[in-house]
Coordinates of C-alpha atoms in Angstrom, one line a residue:
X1 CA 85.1 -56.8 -136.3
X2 CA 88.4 -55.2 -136.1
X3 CA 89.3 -51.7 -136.8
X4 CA 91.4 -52.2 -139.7
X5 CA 87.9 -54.0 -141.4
X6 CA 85.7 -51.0 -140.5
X7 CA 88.3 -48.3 -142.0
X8 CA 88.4 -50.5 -145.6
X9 CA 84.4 -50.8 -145.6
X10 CA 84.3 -47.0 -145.0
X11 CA 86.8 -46.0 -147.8
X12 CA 85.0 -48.2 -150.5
X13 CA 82.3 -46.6 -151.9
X14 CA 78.5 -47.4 -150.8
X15 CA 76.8 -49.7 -153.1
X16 CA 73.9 -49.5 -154.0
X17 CA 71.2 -50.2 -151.8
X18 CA 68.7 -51.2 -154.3
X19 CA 65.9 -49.2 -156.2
X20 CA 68.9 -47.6 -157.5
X21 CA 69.9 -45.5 -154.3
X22 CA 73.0 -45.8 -152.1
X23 CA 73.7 -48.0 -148.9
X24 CA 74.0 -45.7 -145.8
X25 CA 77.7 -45.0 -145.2
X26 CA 79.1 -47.2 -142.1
X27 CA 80.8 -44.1 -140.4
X28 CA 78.6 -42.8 -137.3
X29 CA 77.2 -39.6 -138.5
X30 CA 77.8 -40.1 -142.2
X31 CA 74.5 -40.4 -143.2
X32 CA 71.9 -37.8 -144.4
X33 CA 68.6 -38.1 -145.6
X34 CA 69.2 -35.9 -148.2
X35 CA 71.0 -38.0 -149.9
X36 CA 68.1 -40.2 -150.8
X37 CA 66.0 -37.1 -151.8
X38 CA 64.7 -38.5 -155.5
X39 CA 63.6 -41.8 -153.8
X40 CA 61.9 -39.3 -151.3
X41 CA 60.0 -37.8 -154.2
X42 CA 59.4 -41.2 -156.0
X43 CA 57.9 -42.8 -153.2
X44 CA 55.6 -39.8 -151.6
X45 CA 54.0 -39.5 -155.3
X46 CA 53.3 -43.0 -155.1
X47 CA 51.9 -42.9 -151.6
X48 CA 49.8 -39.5 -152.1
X49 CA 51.9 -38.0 -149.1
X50 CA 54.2 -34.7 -148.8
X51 CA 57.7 -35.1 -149.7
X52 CA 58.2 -32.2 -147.2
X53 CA 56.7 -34.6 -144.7
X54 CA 58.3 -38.2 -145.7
X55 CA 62.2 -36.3 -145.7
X56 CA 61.1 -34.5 -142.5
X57 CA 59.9 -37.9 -140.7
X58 CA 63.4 -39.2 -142.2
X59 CA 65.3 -36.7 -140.6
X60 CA 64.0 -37.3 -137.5
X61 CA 64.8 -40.9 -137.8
X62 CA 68.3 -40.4 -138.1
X63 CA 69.4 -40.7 -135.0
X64 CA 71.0 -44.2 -135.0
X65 CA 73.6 -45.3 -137.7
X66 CA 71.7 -47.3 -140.9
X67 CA 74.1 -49.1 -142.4
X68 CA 73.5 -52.7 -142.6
X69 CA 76.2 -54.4 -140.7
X70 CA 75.3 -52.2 -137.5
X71 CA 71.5 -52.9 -137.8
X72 CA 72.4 -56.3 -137.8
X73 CA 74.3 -55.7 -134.5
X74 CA 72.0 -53.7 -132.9
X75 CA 68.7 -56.0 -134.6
X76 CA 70.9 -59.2 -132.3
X77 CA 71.8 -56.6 -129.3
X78 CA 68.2 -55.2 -129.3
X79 CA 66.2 -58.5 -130.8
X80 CA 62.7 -56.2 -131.3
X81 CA 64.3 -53.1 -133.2
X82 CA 63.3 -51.3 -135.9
X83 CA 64.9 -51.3 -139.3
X84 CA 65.7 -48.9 -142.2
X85 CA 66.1 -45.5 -142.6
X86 CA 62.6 -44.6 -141.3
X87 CA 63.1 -47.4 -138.4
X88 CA 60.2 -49.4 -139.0
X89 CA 58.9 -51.9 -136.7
X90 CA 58.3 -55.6 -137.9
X91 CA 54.4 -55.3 -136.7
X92 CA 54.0 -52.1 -139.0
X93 CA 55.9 -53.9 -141.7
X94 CA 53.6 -56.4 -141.6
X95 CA 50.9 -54.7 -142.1
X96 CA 52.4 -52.0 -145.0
X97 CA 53.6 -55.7 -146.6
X98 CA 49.6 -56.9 -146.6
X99 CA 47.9 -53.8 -147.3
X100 CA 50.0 -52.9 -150.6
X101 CA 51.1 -56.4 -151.9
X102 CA 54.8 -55.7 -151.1
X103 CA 56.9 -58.6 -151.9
X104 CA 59.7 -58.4 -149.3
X105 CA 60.1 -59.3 -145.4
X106 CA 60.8 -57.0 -142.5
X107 CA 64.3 -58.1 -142.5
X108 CA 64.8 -56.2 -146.1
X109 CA 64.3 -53.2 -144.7
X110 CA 68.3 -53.2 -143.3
X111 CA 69.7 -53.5 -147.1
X112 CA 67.2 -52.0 -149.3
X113 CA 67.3 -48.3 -148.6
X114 CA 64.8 -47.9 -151.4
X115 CA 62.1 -50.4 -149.7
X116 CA 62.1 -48.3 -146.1
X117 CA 61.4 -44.9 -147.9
X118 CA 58.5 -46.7 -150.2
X119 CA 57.6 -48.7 -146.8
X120 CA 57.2 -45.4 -144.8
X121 CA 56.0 -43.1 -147.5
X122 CA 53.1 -46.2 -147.6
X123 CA 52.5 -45.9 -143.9
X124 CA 51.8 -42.4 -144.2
X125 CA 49.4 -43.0 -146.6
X126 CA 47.7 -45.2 -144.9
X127 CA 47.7 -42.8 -141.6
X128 CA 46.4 -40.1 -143.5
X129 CA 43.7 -41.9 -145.0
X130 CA 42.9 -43.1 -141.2
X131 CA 42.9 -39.3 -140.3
X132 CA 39.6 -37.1 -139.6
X133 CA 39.3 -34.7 -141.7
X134 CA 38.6 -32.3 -138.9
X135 CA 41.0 -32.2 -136.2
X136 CA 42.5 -29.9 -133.6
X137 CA 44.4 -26.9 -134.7
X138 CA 47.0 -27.4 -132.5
X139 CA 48.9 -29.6 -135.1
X140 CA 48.7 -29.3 -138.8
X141 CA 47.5 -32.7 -140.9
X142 CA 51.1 -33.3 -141.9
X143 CA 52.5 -32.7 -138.1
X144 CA 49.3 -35.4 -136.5
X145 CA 50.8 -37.9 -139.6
X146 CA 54.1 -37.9 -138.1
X147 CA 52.9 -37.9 -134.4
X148 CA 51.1 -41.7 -135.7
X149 CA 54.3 -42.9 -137.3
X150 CA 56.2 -42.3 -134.4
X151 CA 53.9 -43.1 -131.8
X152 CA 50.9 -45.1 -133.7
X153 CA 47.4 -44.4 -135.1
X154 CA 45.2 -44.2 -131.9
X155 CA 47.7 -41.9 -130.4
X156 CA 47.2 -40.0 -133.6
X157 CA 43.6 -39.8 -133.9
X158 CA 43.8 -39.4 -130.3
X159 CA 45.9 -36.3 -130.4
X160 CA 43.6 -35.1 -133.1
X161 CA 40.6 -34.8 -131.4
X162 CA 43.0 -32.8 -128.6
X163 CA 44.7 -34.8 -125.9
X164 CA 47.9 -33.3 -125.4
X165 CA 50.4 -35.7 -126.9
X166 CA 53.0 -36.6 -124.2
X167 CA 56.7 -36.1 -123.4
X168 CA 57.9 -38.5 -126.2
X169 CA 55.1 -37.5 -128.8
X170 CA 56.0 -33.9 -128.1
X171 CA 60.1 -34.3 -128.4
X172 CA 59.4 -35.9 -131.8
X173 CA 57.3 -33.0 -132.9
X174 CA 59.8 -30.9 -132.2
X175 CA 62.4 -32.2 -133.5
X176 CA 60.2 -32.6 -137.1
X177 CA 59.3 -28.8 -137.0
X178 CA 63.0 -28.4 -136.4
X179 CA 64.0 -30.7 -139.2
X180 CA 61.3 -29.0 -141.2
X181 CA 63.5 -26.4 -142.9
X182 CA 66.3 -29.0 -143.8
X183 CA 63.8 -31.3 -145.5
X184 CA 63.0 -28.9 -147.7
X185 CA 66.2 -27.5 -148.3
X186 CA 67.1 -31.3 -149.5
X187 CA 64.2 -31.4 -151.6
X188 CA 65.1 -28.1 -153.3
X189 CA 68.9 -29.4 -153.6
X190 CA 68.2 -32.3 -155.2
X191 CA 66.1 -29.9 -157.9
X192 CA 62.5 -30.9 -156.6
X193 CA 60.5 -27.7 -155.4
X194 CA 57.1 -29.4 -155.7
X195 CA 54.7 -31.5 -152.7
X196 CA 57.0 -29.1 -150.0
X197 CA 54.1 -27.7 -148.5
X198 CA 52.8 -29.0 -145.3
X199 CA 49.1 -29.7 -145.0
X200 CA 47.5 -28.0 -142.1

């Protein structure tokens, strides 16, 4: 694609997305979860999750460009990626997709911004109602949820009966208690105050 193509797609504005919400921007660093902050709310309602949590776990996603042109390029670069704003692989598509009826593929996930918030807010469902109820204080409930979608559900119930999580796991949660004050501060900008408190 040549330069002058890439500077027209940036100056038209992002369409929409579908579910009513805006295709990430094609400029590298252009894109913020906040942004999407009512489809946050929508789809952790729907999912019996914490916003707080779902635009946390967003915000620690956002670390490769989401548009859909480049996760095409980096889906034939990088064959097994993961798609959408919360990066979802096709293997835990598949099984979101079964459990909940969805009627959409993995490869939606790229140009339906809507579908990878309701897809991830789903997976944390599902996590949490794969979760003891009694766990390690180390992490609160919302914290051992993010630790499974990054680094799957017998890590997560694994790290909740108190294995130390490792390197990776540990970065991640990090970076989520970091990103913690952000997601809320989205949440509030967008004029939603409620679901922002983390579940220990």
């Amino acid at each position: 694609m040549s330069e002058e193509a890439i500077t027209v797609a940036e100056e038209r504005p992002a369409p929409d997305g579908g579910g009513g919400v805006p295709t990430p921007p094609l400029r590298p660093g252009g894109y913020d979860p906040a942004d999407y902050a009512a489809s946050v709310v929508r789809s952790a309602e729907e999912a019996g999750v914490s916003a707080l949590l779902l635009m946390s776990v967003l915000h620690n996603e956002a670390y490769k460009p989401h548009h859909p042109l480049l996760e095409r390029l980096w889906q034939w670069w990088k064959p097994g990626a993961s798609f959408g704003l919360g990066n979802m692989h096709r293997a835990t598509f598949e099984r979101v997709r079964r459990a909940h009826g969805l009627d959409a593929r993995w490869e939606d996930l790229r140009d339906d911004p809507a579908l990878a918030i309701r897809a991830a807010a789903l997976h944390l469902g599902d996590l949490d109602r794969g979760l003891p109820g009694r766990h390690t204080r180390r992490c609160t409930r919302d914290e051992l949820l993010a630790l499974g979608y990054n680094a799957g559900e017998r890590n997560m119930r694994a790290f909740a009966r108190g294995v130390p999580p490792g390197p990776m796991a540990r970065s991640y949660l990090r970076r989520l208690r970091a990103n913690r004050s952000r997601a809320a501060e989205a949440l509030t900008g967008a004029g939603t105050t409620r679901d922002t408190a983390s579940r220990a």
